[in-house]
XYZ file of C-alpha atoms in Angstrom:
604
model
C -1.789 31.752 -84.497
C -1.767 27.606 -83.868
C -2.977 26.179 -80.720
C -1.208 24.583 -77.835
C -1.297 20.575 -78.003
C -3.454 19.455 -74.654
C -1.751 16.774 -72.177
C -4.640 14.422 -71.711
C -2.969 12.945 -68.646
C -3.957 15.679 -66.910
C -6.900 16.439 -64.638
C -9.688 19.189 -65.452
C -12.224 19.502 -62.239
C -15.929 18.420 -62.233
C -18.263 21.420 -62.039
C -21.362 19.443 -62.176
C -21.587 18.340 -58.418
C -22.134 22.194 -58.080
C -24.170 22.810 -60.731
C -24.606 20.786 -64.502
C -23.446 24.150 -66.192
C -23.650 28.179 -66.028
C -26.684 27.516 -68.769
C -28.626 24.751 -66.372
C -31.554 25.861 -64.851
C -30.404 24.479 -61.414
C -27.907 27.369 -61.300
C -30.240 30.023 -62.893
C -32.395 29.262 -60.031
C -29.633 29.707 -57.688
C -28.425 32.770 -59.077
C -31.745 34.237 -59.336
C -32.493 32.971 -55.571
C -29.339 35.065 -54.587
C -30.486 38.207 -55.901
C -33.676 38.288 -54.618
C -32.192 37.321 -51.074
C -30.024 40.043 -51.511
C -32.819 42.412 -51.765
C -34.782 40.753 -49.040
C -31.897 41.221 -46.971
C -31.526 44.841 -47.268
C -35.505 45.185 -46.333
C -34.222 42.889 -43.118
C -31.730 45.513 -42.525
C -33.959 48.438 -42.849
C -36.829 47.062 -40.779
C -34.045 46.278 -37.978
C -32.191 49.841 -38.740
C -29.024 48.438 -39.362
C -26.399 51.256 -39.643
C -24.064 53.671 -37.448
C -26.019 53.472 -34.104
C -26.063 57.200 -31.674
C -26.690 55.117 -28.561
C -25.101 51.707 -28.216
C -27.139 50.250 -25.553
C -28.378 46.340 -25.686
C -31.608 45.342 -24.409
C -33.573 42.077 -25.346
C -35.505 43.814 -28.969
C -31.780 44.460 -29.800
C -30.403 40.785 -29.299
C -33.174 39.139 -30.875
C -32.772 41.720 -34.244
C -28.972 41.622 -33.878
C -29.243 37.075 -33.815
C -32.037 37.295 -36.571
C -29.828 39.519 -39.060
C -26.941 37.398 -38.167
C -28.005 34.480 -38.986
C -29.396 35.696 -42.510
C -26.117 37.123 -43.858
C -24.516 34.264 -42.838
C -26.833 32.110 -44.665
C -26.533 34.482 -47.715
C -22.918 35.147 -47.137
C -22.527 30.936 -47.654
C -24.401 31.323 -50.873
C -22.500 33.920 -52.508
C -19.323 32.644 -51.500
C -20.470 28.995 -53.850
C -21.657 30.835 -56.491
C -18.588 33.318 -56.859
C -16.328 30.830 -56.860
C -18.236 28.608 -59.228
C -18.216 31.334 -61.416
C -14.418 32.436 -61.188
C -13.804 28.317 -61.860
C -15.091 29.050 -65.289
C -13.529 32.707 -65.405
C -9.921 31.813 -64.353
C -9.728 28.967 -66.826
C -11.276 30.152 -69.993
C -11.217 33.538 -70.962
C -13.483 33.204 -73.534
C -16.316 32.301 -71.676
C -18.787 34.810 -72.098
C -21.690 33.198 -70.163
C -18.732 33.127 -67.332
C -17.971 36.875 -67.777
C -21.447 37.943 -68.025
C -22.214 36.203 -65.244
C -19.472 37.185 -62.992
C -19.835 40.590 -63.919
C -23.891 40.443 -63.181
C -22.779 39.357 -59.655
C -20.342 41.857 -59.301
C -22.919 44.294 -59.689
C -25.574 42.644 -57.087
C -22.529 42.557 -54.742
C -22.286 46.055 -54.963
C -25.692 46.519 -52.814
C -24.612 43.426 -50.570
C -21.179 45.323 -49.724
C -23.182 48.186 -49.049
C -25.541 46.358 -46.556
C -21.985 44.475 -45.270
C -20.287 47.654 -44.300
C -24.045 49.188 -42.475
C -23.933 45.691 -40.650
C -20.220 46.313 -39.229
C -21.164 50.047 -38.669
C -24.451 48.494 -36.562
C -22.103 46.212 -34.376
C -19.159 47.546 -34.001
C -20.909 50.763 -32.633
C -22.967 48.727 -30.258
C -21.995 47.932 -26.459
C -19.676 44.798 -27.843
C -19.115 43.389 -23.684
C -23.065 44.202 -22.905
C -23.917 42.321 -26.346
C -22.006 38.861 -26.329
C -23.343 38.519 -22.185
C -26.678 38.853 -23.333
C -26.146 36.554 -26.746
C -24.454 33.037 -27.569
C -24.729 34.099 -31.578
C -22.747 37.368 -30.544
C -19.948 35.187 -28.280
C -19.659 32.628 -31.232
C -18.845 35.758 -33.420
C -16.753 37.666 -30.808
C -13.504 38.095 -32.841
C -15.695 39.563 -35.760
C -17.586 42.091 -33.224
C -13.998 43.374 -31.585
C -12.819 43.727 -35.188
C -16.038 45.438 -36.303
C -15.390 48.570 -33.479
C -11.707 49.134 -35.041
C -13.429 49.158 -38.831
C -16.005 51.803 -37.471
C -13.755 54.155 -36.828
C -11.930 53.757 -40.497
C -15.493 54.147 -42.088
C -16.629 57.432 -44.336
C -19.780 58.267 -44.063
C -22.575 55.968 -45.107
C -23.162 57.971 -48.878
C -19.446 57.506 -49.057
C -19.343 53.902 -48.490
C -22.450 53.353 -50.697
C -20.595 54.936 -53.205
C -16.972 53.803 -53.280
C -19.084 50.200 -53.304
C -20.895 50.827 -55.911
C -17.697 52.273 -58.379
C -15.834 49.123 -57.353
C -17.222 47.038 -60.327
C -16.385 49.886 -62.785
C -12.900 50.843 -61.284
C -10.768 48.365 -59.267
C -12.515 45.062 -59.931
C -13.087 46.019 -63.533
C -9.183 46.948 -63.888
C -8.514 43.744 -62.263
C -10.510 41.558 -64.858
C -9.114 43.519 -67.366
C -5.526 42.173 -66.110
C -6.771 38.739 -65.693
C -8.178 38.489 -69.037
C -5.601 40.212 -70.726
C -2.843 37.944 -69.580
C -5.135 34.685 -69.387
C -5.580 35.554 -73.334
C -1.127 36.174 -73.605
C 0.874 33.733 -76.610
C 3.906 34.130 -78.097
C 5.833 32.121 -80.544
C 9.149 30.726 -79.933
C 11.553 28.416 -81.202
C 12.623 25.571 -79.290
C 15.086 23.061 -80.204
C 14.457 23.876 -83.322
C 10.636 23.449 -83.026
C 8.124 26.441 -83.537
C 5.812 26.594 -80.880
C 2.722 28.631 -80.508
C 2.385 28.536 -76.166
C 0.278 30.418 -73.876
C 2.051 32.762 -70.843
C 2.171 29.861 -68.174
C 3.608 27.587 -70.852
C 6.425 30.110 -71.775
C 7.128 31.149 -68.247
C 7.745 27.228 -67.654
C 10.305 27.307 -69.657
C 12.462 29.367 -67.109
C 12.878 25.568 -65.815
C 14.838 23.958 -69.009
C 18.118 22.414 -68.376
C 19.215 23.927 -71.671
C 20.305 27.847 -71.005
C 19.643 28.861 -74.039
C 16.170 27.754 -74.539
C 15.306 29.498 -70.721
C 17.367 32.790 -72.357
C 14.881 32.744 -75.788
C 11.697 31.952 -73.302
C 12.531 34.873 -71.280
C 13.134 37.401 -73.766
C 10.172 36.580 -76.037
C 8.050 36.979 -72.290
C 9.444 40.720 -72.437
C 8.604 41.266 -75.686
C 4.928 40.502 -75.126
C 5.152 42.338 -71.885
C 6.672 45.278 -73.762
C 3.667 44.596 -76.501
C 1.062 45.373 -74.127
C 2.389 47.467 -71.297
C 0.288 50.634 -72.224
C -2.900 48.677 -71.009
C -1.700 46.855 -67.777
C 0.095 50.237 -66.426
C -3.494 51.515 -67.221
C -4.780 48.793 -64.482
C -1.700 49.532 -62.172
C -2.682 52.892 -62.049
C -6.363 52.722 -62.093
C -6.261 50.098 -58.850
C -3.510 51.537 -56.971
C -5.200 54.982 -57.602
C -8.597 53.964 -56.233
C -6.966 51.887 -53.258
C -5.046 55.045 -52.226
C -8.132 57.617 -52.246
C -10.246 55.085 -50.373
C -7.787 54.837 -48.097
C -6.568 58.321 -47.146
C -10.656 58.926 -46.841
C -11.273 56.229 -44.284
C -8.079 57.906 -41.753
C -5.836 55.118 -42.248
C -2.076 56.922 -41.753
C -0.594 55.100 -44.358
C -1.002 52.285 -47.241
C 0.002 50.010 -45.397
C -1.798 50.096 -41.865
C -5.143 49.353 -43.459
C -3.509 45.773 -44.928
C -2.066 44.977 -40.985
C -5.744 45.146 -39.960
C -6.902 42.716 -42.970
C -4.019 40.559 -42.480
C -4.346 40.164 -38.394
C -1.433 41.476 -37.449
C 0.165 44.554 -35.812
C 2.857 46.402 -37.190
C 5.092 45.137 -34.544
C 5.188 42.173 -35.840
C 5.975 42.962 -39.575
C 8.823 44.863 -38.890
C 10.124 42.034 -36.622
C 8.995 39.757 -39.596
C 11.214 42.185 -42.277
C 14.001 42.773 -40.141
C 15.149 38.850 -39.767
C 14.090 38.789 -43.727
C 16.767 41.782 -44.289
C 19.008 40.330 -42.025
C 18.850 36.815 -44.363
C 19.687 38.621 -47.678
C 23.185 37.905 -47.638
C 22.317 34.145 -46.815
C 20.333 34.189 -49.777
C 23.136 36.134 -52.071
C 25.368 33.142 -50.948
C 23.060 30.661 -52.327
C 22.965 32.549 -55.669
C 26.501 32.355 -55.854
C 26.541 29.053 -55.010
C 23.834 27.999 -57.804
C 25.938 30.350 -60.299
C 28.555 28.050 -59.500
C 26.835 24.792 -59.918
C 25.890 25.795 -63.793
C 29.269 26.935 -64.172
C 27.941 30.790 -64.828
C 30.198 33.577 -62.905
C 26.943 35.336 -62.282
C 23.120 34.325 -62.740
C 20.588 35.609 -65.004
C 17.364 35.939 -64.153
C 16.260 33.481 -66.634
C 18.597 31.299 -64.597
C 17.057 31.107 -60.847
C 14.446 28.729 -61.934
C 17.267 26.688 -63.729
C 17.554 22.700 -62.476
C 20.361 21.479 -60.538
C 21.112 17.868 -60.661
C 19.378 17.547 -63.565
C 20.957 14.337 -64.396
C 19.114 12.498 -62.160
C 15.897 14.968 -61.421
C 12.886 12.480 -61.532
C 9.856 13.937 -64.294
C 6.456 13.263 -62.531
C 3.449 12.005 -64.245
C -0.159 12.705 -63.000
C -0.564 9.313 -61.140
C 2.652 9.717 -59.578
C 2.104 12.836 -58.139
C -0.818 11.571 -56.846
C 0.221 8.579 -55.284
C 3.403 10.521 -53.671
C 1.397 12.887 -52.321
C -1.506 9.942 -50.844
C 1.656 8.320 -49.339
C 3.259 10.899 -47.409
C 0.462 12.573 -46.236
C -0.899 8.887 -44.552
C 2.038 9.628 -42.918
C 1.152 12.151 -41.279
C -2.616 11.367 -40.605
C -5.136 8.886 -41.977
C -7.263 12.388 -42.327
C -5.454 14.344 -44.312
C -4.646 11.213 -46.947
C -8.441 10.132 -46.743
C -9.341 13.887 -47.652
C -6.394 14.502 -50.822
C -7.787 11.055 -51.234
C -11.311 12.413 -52.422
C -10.178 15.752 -53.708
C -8.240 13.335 -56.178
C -11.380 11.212 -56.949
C -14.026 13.473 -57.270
C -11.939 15.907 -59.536
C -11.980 18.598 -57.909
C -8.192 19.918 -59.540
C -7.241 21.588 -63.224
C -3.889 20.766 -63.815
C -3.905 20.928 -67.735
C -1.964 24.447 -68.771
C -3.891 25.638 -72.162
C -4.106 29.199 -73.552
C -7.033 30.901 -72.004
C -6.454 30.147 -68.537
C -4.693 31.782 -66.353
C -0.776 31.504 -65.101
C -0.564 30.189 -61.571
C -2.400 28.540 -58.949
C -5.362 28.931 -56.273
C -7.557 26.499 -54.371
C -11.225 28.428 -53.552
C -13.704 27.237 -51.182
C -16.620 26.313 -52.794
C -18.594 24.641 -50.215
C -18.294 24.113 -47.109
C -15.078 21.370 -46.740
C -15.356 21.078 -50.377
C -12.405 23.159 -52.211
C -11.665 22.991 -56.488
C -7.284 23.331 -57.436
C -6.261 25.479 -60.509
C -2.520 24.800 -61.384
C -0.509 24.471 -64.301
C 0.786 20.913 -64.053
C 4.670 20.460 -65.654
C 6.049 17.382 -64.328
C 8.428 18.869 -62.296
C 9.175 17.912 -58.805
C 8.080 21.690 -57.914
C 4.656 20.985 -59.678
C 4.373 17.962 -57.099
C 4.952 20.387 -54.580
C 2.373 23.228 -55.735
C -0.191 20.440 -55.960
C 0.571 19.401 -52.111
C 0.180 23.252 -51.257
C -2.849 24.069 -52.626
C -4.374 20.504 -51.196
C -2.967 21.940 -47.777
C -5.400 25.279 -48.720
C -7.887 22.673 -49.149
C -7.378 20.917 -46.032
C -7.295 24.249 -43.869
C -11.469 24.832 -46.033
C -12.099 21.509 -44.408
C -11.103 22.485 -41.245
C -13.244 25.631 -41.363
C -16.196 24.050 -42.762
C -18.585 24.171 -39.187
C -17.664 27.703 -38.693
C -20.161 30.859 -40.094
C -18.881 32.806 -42.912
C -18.114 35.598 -40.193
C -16.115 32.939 -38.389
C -13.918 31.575 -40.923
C -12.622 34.784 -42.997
C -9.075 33.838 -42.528
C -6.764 36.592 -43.278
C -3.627 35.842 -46.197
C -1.206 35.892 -43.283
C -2.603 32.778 -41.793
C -4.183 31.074 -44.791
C -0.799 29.760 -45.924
C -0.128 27.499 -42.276
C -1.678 24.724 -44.152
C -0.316 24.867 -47.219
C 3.176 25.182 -46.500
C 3.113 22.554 -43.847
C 1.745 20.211 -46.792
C 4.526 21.627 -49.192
C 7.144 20.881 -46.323
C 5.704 17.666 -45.886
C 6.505 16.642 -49.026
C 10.017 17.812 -49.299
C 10.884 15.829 -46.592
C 9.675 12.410 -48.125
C 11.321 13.198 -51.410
C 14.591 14.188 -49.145
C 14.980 11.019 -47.717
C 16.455 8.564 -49.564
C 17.499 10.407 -52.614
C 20.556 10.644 -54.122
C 22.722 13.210 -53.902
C 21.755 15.094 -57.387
C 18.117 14.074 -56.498
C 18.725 16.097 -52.862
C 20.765 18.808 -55.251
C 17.453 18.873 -57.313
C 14.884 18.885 -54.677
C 17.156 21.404 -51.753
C 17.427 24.022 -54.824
C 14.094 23.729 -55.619
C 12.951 24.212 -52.020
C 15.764 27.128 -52.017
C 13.984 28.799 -55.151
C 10.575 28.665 -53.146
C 12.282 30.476 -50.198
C 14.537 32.598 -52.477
C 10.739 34.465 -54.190
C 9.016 34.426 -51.017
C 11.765 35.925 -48.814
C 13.466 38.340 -51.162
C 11.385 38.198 -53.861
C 8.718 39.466 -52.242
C 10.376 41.885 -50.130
C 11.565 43.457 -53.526
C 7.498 43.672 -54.677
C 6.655 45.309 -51.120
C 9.580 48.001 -51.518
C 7.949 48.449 -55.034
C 4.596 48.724 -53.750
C 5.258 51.501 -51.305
C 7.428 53.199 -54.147
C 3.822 53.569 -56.380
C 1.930 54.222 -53.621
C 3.731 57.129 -52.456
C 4.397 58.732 -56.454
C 0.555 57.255 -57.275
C -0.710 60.486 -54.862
C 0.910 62.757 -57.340
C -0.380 61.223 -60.709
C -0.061 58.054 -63.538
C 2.866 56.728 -63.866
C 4.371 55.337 -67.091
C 5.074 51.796 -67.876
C 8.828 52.657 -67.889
C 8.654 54.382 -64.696
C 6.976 51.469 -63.281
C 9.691 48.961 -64.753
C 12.779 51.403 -63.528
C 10.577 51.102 -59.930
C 10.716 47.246 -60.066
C 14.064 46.919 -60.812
C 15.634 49.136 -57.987
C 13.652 47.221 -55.845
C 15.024 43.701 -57.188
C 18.387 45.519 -56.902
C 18.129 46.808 -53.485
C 16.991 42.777 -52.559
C 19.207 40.898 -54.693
C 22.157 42.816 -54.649
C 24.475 42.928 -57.988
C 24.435 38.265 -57.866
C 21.545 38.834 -60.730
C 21.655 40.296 -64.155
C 19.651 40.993 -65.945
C 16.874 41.458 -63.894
C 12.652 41.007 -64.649
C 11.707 44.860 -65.425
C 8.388 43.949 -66.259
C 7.099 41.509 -62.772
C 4.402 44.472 -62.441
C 2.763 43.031 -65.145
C 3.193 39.623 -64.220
C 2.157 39.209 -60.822
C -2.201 39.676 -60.552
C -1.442 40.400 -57.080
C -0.716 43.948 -57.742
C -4.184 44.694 -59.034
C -5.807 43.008 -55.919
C -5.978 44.016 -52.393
C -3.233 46.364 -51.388
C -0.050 45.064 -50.046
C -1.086 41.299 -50.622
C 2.315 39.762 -50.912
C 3.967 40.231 -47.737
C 0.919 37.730 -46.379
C 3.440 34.846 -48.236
C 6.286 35.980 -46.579
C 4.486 35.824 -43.141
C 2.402 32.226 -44.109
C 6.089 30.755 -45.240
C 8.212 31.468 -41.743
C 5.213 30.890 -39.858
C 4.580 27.339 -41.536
C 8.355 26.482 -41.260
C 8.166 27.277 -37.936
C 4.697 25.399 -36.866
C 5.882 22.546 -38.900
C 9.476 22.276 -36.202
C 7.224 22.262 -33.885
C 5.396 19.184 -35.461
C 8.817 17.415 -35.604
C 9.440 18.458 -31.406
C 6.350 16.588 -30.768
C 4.082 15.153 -33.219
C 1.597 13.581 -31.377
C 1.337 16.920 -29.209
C 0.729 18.535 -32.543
C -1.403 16.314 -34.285
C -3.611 17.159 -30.779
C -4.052 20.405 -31.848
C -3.418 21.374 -35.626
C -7.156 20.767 -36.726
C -8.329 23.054 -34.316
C -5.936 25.428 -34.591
C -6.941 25.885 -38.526
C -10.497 25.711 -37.880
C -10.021 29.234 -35.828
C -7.862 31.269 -38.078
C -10.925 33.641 -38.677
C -11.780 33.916 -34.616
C -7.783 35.218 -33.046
C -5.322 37.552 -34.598
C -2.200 35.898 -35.444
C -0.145 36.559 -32.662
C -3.019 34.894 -30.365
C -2.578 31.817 -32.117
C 1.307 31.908 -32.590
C 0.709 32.344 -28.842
C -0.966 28.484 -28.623
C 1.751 27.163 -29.806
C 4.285 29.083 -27.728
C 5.681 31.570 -30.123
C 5.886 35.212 -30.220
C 5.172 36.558 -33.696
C 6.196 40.202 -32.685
C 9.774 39.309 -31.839
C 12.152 38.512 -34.809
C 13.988 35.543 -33.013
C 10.923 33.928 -34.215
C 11.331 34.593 -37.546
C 15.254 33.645 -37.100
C 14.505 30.564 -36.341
C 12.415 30.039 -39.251
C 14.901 31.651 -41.326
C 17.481 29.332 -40.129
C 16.104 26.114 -41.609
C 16.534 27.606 -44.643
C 19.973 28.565 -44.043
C 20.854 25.215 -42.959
C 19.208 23.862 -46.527
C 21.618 26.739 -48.257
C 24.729 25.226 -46.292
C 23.450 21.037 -46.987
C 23.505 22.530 -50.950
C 26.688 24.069 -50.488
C 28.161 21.306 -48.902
C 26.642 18.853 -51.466
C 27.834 20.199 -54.763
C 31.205 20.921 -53.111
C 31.576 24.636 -53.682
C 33.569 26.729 -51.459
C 31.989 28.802 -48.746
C 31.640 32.236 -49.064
C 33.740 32.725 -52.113
């Protein structure tokens, strides 16, 4: 089959400050360790008789059992959290690793008990006397958000059996469907032809070729992608089905009214302010259309592709980034900003913690995961483009936002999707604005188109996945479906979002996107973490000193307030779409500034 050439300019992360290696007995020990805390754990949980409480009074033999278990699933939440993501390091990045998948499937099963005792711990609290509890403990104030939370969860629970057992199927149903799409597409090749080359690349190398200059070598790249797609369809609608399946029972048996309220509770927010959020997206679409014309225009097409939204304007002059130069951009600009933001990229750089190199076996994409407290490893898939520069500054923002939340419990800092992309984006945004100034004007073509594609998937793009979403939730209830009836799903949905100014469209972005096989709903969180950061980050340019006053600390509680407290500490309103207009309208002035640069006419 050949094998893809490596780039030896680019970074793979150390693993060894965590542990020398899956094999070493340092993280045998650790493993091991968890397990048997696990189990020690669930004899602390029945000696305290943590579960669904009759009578939810407080007195003092209450407190101290309530602060004692506590403080021991925080300490074993902390350890779990290092050694899954140690673990899905080595998963996400070679799919051949079968120490990695044995492993991470050993500690999926443990989990399952540790869910179990997770859900009779919320049960325990959140039917307890919440007000009577925090007066009478500090622990239970420091976890306050968690405890109001836990009282909405108890009423969404099943019974205990029912709990115990929809945990312990999720390794062999949902999670085990999920791994099956990870792997399967971590694993993807195809050969193509370019420029008269054979090449032999894996998915995330193909799918980077939707950013050529040359049309026809983006038109080869993306039909070859269907083809392989088309070549194993039969086993990823099999995952589609098999997670949206389980998702849906679980769901309709814990008394949530629909598929989506149970993701509004996840993700913070009410459902107030997603349709506010939606509405001002809608309202943008024919913003967006404009800019499509526009870019059709600027390559001289009467009507894009979709092999041509990820196609370069101002190529001429579009600067190619090596490793060190990403770096050093990135160092610059955000000692701009603050000496502690460039000291931390700073070490994230040094001590390694970033794979950048694309090879087959790993996965498409990128993530940053908390590892230890403050401490964060980057996977990406490093091209040299300017929008690689960017990704690398957004996931370093993910990183920053761990760093933030490194003094707070487990309980404290599980930051919902919504509000996990503040940092990131304000990083990414950062960024754009150093490369902005100063360029020339095919550099600012360049860099406001790439910026536009960015807004372009998150905004429409993702609408189009959420309208697809709800269309297999609601025809999941009934039975299967097939892989054509899920591509003849996605397409109306990129239809109904990007009108008739693409064509052909991407049948098969079911199969791409992991999200799909995750937690339900997951991608309007983007939508929400983009406007919101656009919108923080005008704030930042109001008054930056005022901001700087209060940024760390407003990251450091995005597991402790629902998102529209917070919006509210800054002065916004997330459940009114003006909000979101105003975010929305940076991007429309960035769609006129393109329009006006390359000269074409308004409108037409």
């Amino acid at each position: 089959m050949g094998s893809q050439v490596a780039d030896a300019s680019l970074p793979r992360w150390d693993m060894t400050a965590i542990f020398p290696s899956l094999e070493s007995a340092e993280f045998v020990q650790a493993f091991d360790g968890v397990v048997r805390e696990i189990g020690a754990l669930a004899d602390l949980f029945d000696r305290h008789h943590v579960r669904r409480r009759d009578d939810g009074g407080v007195d003092a033999s209450f407190v101290a059992a309530y602060e004692e278990v506590t403080c021991a699933l925080n300490g074993l939440l902390e350890r779990v959290d290092t050694l899954g993501a140690y673990i899905g390091c080595f998963t996400t990045t070679d799919a051949q690793n079968e120490e990695a998948q044995r492993r991470e499937s050993l500690l999926n099963a443990h989990m399952v008990l540790l869910d179990r005792l997770h859900t009779r711990y919320v049960a325990w609290v959140g039917s307890t006397d919440v007000a009577a509890l925090q007066a009478a403990s500090e622990v239970a104030r420091d976890h306050g958000y968690f405890l109001r939370r836990a009282q909405v969860q108890v009423r969404h629970q099943m019974s205990e059996a029912e709990e115990d057992l929809a945990a312990e199927l999720r390794p062999c149903s949902i999670i085990g469907w999920s791994r099956l799409h990870g792997n399967l597409t971590a694993l993807l090749s195809a050969r193509i032809r370019v420029r008269g080359e054979e090449k032999v690349l894996p998915m995330s190398a193909l799918r980077a070729l939707s950013t050529d200059p040359d049309r026809e070598v983006r038109r080869a790249a993306f039909e070859t992608e269907l083809q392989v797609w088309r070549a194993h369809e039969v086993p990823l609608a099999a995952a589609l089905n098999g997670v949206k399946g389980f998702q849906s029972v679980v769901r309709r048996k814990r008394g949530w009214r629909d598929d989506v309220e149970p993701t509004l509770f996840s993700n913070s927010i009410d459902r107030a302010t997603l349709e506010a959020m939606q509405g001002a997206c809608v309202a943008s679409f024919p913003d967006f259309r404009r800019y499509l014309r526009v870019k059709a225009r600027a390559l001289g097409l009467e009507r894009l592709a979709w092999y041509d939204l990820s196609a370069p304007l101002g190529v001429a002059e579009q600067r190619r980034y090596t490793w060190g130069e990403a770096e050093a951009f990135i160092l610059e600009h955000f000692g701009r900003y603050s000496s502690r933001l460039a000291d931390f990229a700073a070490r994230a750089f040094r001590e390694r913690w970033i794979d950048a190199e694309p090879r087959i076996g790993k996965e498409g994409g990128a993530y940053c995961t908390g590892i230890r407290p403050g401490e964060s490893r980057i996977m990406m898939n490093f091209d040299h483009a300017f929008l690689d520069v960017s990704t690398l500054a957004h996931e370093l923002g993910h990183a920053y936002h761990n760093l933030n939340l490194k003094d707070r419990t487990p309980l404290q800092r599980m930051t919902p999707s919504t509000l996990a992309e503040t940092a990131s984006i304000f990083c990414e945004t950062l960024i754009f604005d150093a490369a902005m100034q100063g360029a020339s004007q095919a550099e600012q073509i360049a860099l406001l188109d790439s910026a536009l594609e960015r807004d372009l998937m998150v905004v429409v793009d993702i609408h189009s996945r959420f309208l697809f979403e709800q269309a297999v939730f609601a025809r999941r209830q009934e039975r299967d479906l097939t892989p054509g009836e899920f591509c003849d799903l996605m397409t109306q949905a990129q239809r109904a979002t990007y009108g008739t100014e693409v064509d052909p469209l991407h049948p098969y972005m079911w199969a791409v996107k992991g999200h799909y096989y995750g937690p339900t709903f997951y991608n309007y969180p983007y939508t929400f973490g983009l406007l919101f950061g656009l919108g923080i980050y005008a704030l930042y340019r109001q008054d930056p000193q005022a901001f700087r006053d209060n940024y760390d600390a407003f990251l450091g509680s995005t597991g402790m307030a629902d998102a529209r407290e917070l919006g509210a500490r800054f002065g916004v309103d997330v459940t009114q779409e003006a909000f979101w207009q105003g975010s929305l309208d940076v991007i429309r002035a960035q769609i006129d500034a393109l329009e006006q640069l390359i000269g074409a006419g308004a409108g037409a």
